[in-house]
Amino acid sequence: MADEPIDPSEIGEADAPPVEEAPYKIIFEANKCIAAGKCAEVSTNWEMKLSSGIAQPNTYFFGEDELDHNVRAAEVCPAKKDRGVIHVVDRRTNEEIAPDPHGDGTLSVDW
């Protein structure tokens, strides 16, 4: 139904690489980005776009080798009163790895 909220765990999955190749994904609340640039300082996957004034990931799906710096980007994001707008999700379990403000792996996407 059109009135039902979007399930964040389903975002991008139709065009995603297989889970075995890229078990992690980013859900980015771009409309709530405050352009602090902290993510781009700590992660090679993130860069600030001068045209829009907000950050943007180079890839939304990635493997274990890129996990640490993407988690760091999510953790340092000061938007939403330090709860962040970058969410790193384990596609195998649909659990939020970072920032995980609830402490239980539930997605903290606000839309």
N, CA and C of each residue as an Amber inpcrd file, in Angstrom:
protein
   333
   0.8280000  -1.1710000   0.0000000   0.0000000   0.0000000   0.0000000
   0.8870000   1.2550000   0.0000000   0.4250000   2.2870000  -0.6280000
   1.1800000   3.5300000  -0.7170000   1.2820000   4.2530000   0.6170000
   0.3640000   4.0040000   1.5400000   0.3650000   4.6850000   2.8270000
   1.3120000   4.0630000   3.8490000   1.8210000   2.8680000   3.5690000
   2.7140000   2.1970000   4.5000000   4.1060000   2.8070000   4.4080000
   4.7850000   2.9480000   5.5560000   6.1360000   3.5140000   5.5180000
   7.1040000   2.5840000   4.7910000   8.1360000   3.1860000   4.2280000
   9.1610000   2.4180000   3.5280000  10.0010000   1.6910000   4.5680000
  10.2550000   0.4220000   4.3230000  11.1230000  -0.3600000   5.1960000
  12.5690000  -0.0620000   4.7910000  13.3470000   0.6150000   5.6410000
  14.7090000   0.9910000   5.2750000  15.5880000  -0.1910000   4.8710000
  15.3320000  -1.3640000   5.4290000  16.1670000  -2.5160000   5.0970000
  15.9840000  -2.9660000   3.6470000  14.9110000  -2.5290000   2.9910000
  14.6680000  -2.9050000   1.5960000  15.2490000  -1.9090000   0.5980000
  15.7150000  -0.7540000   1.0700000  16.2400000   0.2850000   0.1920000
  17.4330000  -0.2360000  -0.6000000  17.3650000  -0.0970000  -1.9130000
  18.4680000  -0.4510000  -2.7950000  18.6580000  -1.9220000  -3.0820000
  17.9200000  -2.7710000  -2.4400000  18.1480000  -4.2090000  -2.5850000
  17.8700000  -4.7350000  -3.9900000  16.9930000  -4.1180000  -4.7350000
  16.6650000  -4.5960000  -6.0800000  17.8650000  -4.5370000  -7.0180000
  18.7390000  -3.5470000  -6.8330000  19.8980000  -3.3800000  -7.6980000
  21.2100000  -3.7200000  -7.0000000  21.1430000  -4.3200000  -5.8540000
  22.3330000  -4.5890000  -5.0440000  23.1160000  -5.7930000  -5.5530000
  24.4150000  -5.7800000  -5.2920000  25.2010000  -6.9820000  -5.5790000
  24.7910000  -8.0890000  -4.6130000  25.1510000  -9.3310000  -4.8990000
  24.7880000 -10.4210000  -3.9870000  25.3330000 -10.1790000  -2.5720000
  24.5910000 -10.6190000  -1.5860000  24.9760000 -10.4340000  -0.1870000
  26.3470000 -11.0410000   0.0860000  26.6570000 -12.1540000  -0.5550000
  27.9490000 -12.8080000  -0.3400000  29.1100000 -11.9060000  -0.7700000
  28.9040000 -11.0850000  -1.7900000  29.9540000 -10.1850000  -2.2900000
  30.0280000  -8.8920000  -1.4850000  28.8910000  -8.3900000  -1.0450000
  28.8190000  -7.1130000  -0.3290000  27.8080000  -7.2450000   0.8040000
  28.2450000  -7.7860000   1.9380000  27.3030000  -8.0540000   3.0220000
  26.8460000  -6.8220000   3.8190000  27.4260000  -5.6600000   3.5150000
  27.0600000  -4.4500000   4.2600000  26.5310000  -3.3860000   3.3100000
  25.6610000  -2.5350000   3.8420000  25.1690000  -1.4240000   3.0320000
  24.9880000  -0.1840000   3.8850000  24.9460000   0.9320000   3.1940000
  24.7220000   2.2170000   3.8240000  23.3240000   2.6860000   3.4930000
  22.6250000   3.1330000   4.5000000  21.3820000   3.8690000   4.3080000
  21.7060000   5.2880000   4.7580000  21.5450000   6.2330000   3.8480000
  21.9520000   7.6110000   4.0980000  20.7420000   8.5250000   4.0580000
  20.4800000   9.2000000   5.1510000  19.3880000  10.1670000   5.2250000
  19.9170000  11.5200000   4.7360000  20.1050000  11.6420000   3.4400000
  20.7230000  12.8410000   2.8550000  19.9480000  14.1120000   3.1770000
  18.6430000  14.0070000   3.2940000  17.8330000  15.1940000   3.5860000
  18.0850000  15.7550000   4.9830000  18.7840000  14.9950000   5.8320000
  19.0830000  15.4620000   7.1820000  20.5700000  15.7260000   7.3910000
  21.3580000  15.6200000   6.3140000  22.7960000  15.8980000   6.3890000
  23.0010000  17.3810000   6.6760000  23.8970000  17.6910000   7.6190000
  24.1700000  19.0890000   7.9670000  25.5140000  19.5610000   7.4060000
  26.1300000  18.7820000   6.5430000  27.3590000  19.1520000   5.8320000
  28.5330000  19.4550000   6.7550000  28.6540000  18.7160000   7.8360000
  29.7770000  18.9080000   8.7560000  31.0780000  18.3500000   8.1740000
  30.9760000  17.3580000   7.3050000  32.1500000  16.7880000   6.6530000
  32.9390000  15.7980000   7.4770000  32.4570000  15.4440000   8.6470000
  33.1850000  14.5030000   9.5070000  33.3520000  13.1400000   8.8340000
  32.3270000  12.7080000   8.1130000  32.3890000  11.4080000   7.4360000
  33.5290000  11.3690000   6.4230000  33.6830000  12.4410000   5.6550000
  34.7280000  12.5050000   4.6330000  36.1250000  12.5790000   5.2480000
  36.2130000  13.0610000   6.4710000  37.5020000  13.1190000   7.1610000
  37.9960000  11.7400000   7.5780000  37.0830000  10.8180000   7.8630000
  37.4770000   9.5230000   8.4240000  37.2840000   8.3320000   7.4820000
  36.6320000   8.5510000   6.3340000  36.3510000   7.4360000   5.4320000
  36.6430000   7.7950000   3.9780000  37.3570000   6.9170000   3.3100000
  37.6370000   7.1160000   1.8860000  36.3990000   6.8890000   1.0290000
  35.3470000   6.3320000   1.5970000  34.1140000   6.1150000   0.8530000
  33.2480000   7.3740000   0.7800000  33.5280000   8.3620000   1.6130000
  32.6890000   9.5580000   1.6970000  33.4160000  10.7800000   1.1850000
  32.6870000  11.6250000   0.4580000  33.2510000  12.8930000   0.0090000
  32.1780000  13.9690000   0.0320000  32.6360000  15.1770000   0.2420000
  31.7290000  16.3200000   0.2440000  31.5390000  16.7920000  -1.1950000
  30.3180000  17.0070000  -1.5780000  29.9930000  17.4960000  -2.9210000
  29.7680000  18.9980000  -2.8630000  30.5990000  19.7360000  -3.5500000
  30.4670000  21.1870000  -3.5530000  29.1570000  21.6400000  -4.1950000
  28.6940000  20.8860000  -5.1940000  27.4650000  21.2720000  -5.8950000
  26.2290000  21.2030000  -4.9960000  26.1830000  20.2220000  -4.1000000
  25.0120000  20.0720000  -3.2310000  25.2790000  20.5490000  -1.8070000
  26.5490000  20.6000000  -1.4210000  26.8920000  21.0060000  -0.0720000
  26.7340000  19.9090000   0.9710000  26.4740000  18.6830000   0.5170000
  26.3440000  17.5740000   1.4610000  27.3000000  16.4540000   1.0760000
  27.4260000  15.5180000   1.9690000  28.2820000  14.3590000   1.7330000
  27.5970000  13.3760000   0.7950000  28.4120000  12.4840000   0.2520000
  27.8760000  11.4290000  -0.5990000  28.8270000  10.2390000  -0.5670000
  28.2870000   9.0300000  -0.4130000  29.1670000   7.8620000  -0.4510000
  29.5100000   7.5080000  -1.9000000  30.6870000   6.9650000  -2.0950000
  31.0760000   6.4960000  -3.4230000  30.3850000   5.1800000  -3.7470000
  30.1150000   4.3910000  -2.7080000  29.3840000   3.1420000  -2.8860000
  28.4750000   2.9190000  -1.6820000  27.3560000   2.2920000  -1.9220000
  26.4060000   2.0010000  -0.8530000  26.5250000   0.5670000  -0.3460000
  27.1450000  -0.3110000  -1.1310000  27.2810000  -1.7220000  -0.7780000
  28.7570000  -2.0720000  -0.7480000  29.1860000  -2.7810000   0.2900000
  30.6150000  -3.0600000   0.4250000  30.8630000  -4.3030000   1.2680000
  32.1280000  -4.7090000   1.2680000  32.5380000  -5.9090000   1.9940000
  33.2470000  -5.6000000   3.2900000  33.7320000  -6.6480000   3.9040000
  34.4100000  -6.5730000   5.1950000  35.6020000  -5.6190000   5.1810000
  36.3090000  -5.5560000   4.0530000  37.5090000  -4.7250000   3.9590000
  37.2140000  -3.2240000   4.0620000  35.9800000  -2.8280000   3.8540000
  35.6150000  -1.4140000   3.9430000  34.7190000  -1.1020000   5.1480000
  34.5080000  -2.0740000   5.9790000  33.5840000  -1.9080000   7.1020000
  34.0630000  -0.8900000   8.1300000  35.2990000  -0.9860000   8.5670000
  35.7750000  -0.1380000   9.6710000  35.6210000   1.3500000   9.3960000
  36.0690000   1.8170000   8.2290000  36.0010000   3.2600000   7.9900000
  34.5750000   3.7390000   7.7290000  33.7010000   2.8830000   7.2020000
  32.2990000   3.2750000   7.0370000  31.5810000   3.3250000   8.3870000
  31.9150000   2.4170000   9.2880000  31.3720000   2.4540000  10.6490000
  31.8390000   3.7300000  11.3350000  33.1030000   4.0710000  11.1620000
  33.6360000   5.2950000  11.7690000  32.8900000   6.5270000  11.2420000
  32.6210000   6.5610000   9.9350000  31.8740000   7.6820000   9.3440000
  30.4960000   7.8100000   9.9810000  29.8300000   6.6870000  10.1990000
  28.5080000   6.7100000  10.8340000  28.5960000   7.1820000  12.2750000
  29.6370000   6.7740000  12.9660000  29.7740000   7.1180000  14.3820000
  30.1300000   8.5870000  14.6140000  30.8470000   9.2080000  13.6900000
  31.2590000  10.6040000  13.9020000  30.2580000  11.6160000  13.3540000
  29.2440000  11.1700000  12.6410000  28.2580000  12.0870000  12.0720000
  27.5030000  12.8100000  13.1940000  27.5550000  14.1630000  13.2070000
  26.8960000  14.9110000  14.2760000  25.4230000  15.2510000  14.0120000
  24.9080000  14.9070000  12.8530000  23.5170000  15.2360000  12.5280000
  22.5560000  14.4970000  13.4570000  21.3460000  14.9510000  13.5140000
  20.2960000  14.3940000  14.3730000  20.7640000  14.3200000  15.8300000
  21.3570000  15.4140000  16.2930000  21.8190000  15.4980000  17.6840000
  22.7600000  14.3440000  18.0240000  23.7340000  14.1330000  17.1450000
  24.7700000  13.1000000  17.2830000  24.2600000  11.6620000  17.1510000
  23.0540000  11.4900000  16.6300000  22.5660000  10.1400000  16.3470000
  22.8950000   9.7480000  14.9150000  23.3240000  10.7000000  14.1020000
  23.8060000  10.4180000  12.7590000  22.7590000  10.1530000  11.7020000
  23.1600000  10.3850000  10.4630000  22.2890000  10.1340000   9.3110000
  22.8920000   9.0900000   8.3690000  24.0340000   8.5450000   8.7590000
  24.6770000   7.4560000   8.0180000  24.4450000   6.1890000   8.8200000
  23.8480000   5.1960000   8.1900000  23.5320000   3.9450000   8.8770000
  24.2190000   2.7970000   8.1480000  25.0460000   2.0560000   8.8610000
  25.7070000   0.8790000   8.3060000  24.9020000  -0.3370000   8.7530000
  24.4360000  -1.0970000   7.7680000  23.5350000  -2.2170000   8.0260000
  24.1580000  -3.5210000   7.5410000  24.0670000  -4.5460000   8.3550000
  24.4780000  -5.8840000   7.9580000  23.3120000  -6.4810000   7.1730000
  23.5030000  -6.6830000   5.8880000  22.4190000  -7.1670000   5.0260000
  21.9890000  -8.5860000   5.3750000  22.8410000  -9.3420000   6.0230000
  22.5040000 -10.7270000   6.3590000  21.4860000 -10.7940000   7.4940000
  21.5090000  -9.7860000   8.3760000  20.6420000  -9.8030000   9.5590000
  19.6970000  -8.6100000   9.6260000  19.9070000  -7.6030000   8.7490000
  19.1770000  -6.3340000   8.7730000  19.3940000  -5.5670000  10.0700000
  20.5050000  -5.8170000  10.7310000  20.8190000  -5.0900000  11.9550000
  21.6910000  -3.8820000  11.6480000  21.4220000  -2.7950000  12.3510000
  22.2400000  -1.6020000  12.2240000  23.4990000  -1.7940000  13.0670000
  24.6340000  -1.7140000  12.4040000  25.9180000  -1.8450000  13.0910000
  26.3250000  -0.4980000  13.6760000  26.1090000   0.5450000  12.9150000
  26.4620000   1.9010000  13.3660000  25.4960000   2.8830000  12.7400000
  25.0960000   3.9050000  13.4590000  25.5410000   4.2700000  14.7910000
  24.8750000   3.5070000  15.9260000  23.7690000   2.8480000  15.7040000
  23.0530000   2.0360000  16.6970000  22.7810000   2.7690000  18.0070000
  22.0880000   3.9180000  17.9490000  21.8160000   4.6690000  19.1750000
  20.8990000   3.9350000  20.1520000  20.1240000   2.9810000  19.6540000
  19.2240000   2.2260000  20.5310000  19.9670000   1.0970000  21.2510000
  21.1420000   0.7240000  20.7200000  21.9310000  -0.3280000  21.3330000
  21.4130000  -1.7220000  21.1080000  20.4590000  -1.8800000  20.1860000
  19.8800000  -3.2090000  19.9670000  19.8760000  -3.6350000  18.5010000
  20.5370000  -2.8500000  17.6320000  20.6210000  -3.2120000  16.2160000
  19.4220000  -2.8110000  15.3850000  18.4050000  -2.1830000  15.9880000
  17.2590000  -1.7420000  15.1940000  17.6300000  -0.5090000  14.3820000
  17.0700000  -0.4000000  13.2070000  17.3750000   0.7310000  12.3280000
  16.8800000   2.0330000  12.9260000  17.7620000   3.0260000  12.9490000
  17.4110000   4.3240000  13.5370000  17.1570000   5.3800000  12.4720000
  16.6260000   4.9370000  11.3480000  16.2790000   5.8430000  10.2530000
  14.9750000   6.5410000  10.6040000  14.9570000   7.8590000  10.4250000
  13.7520000   8.6530000  10.7430000  13.1000000   9.1580000   9.4710000
  12.1330000   8.4320000   8.9500000  11.3260000   8.9410000   7.8510000
   9.9590000   8.3460000   7.8910000
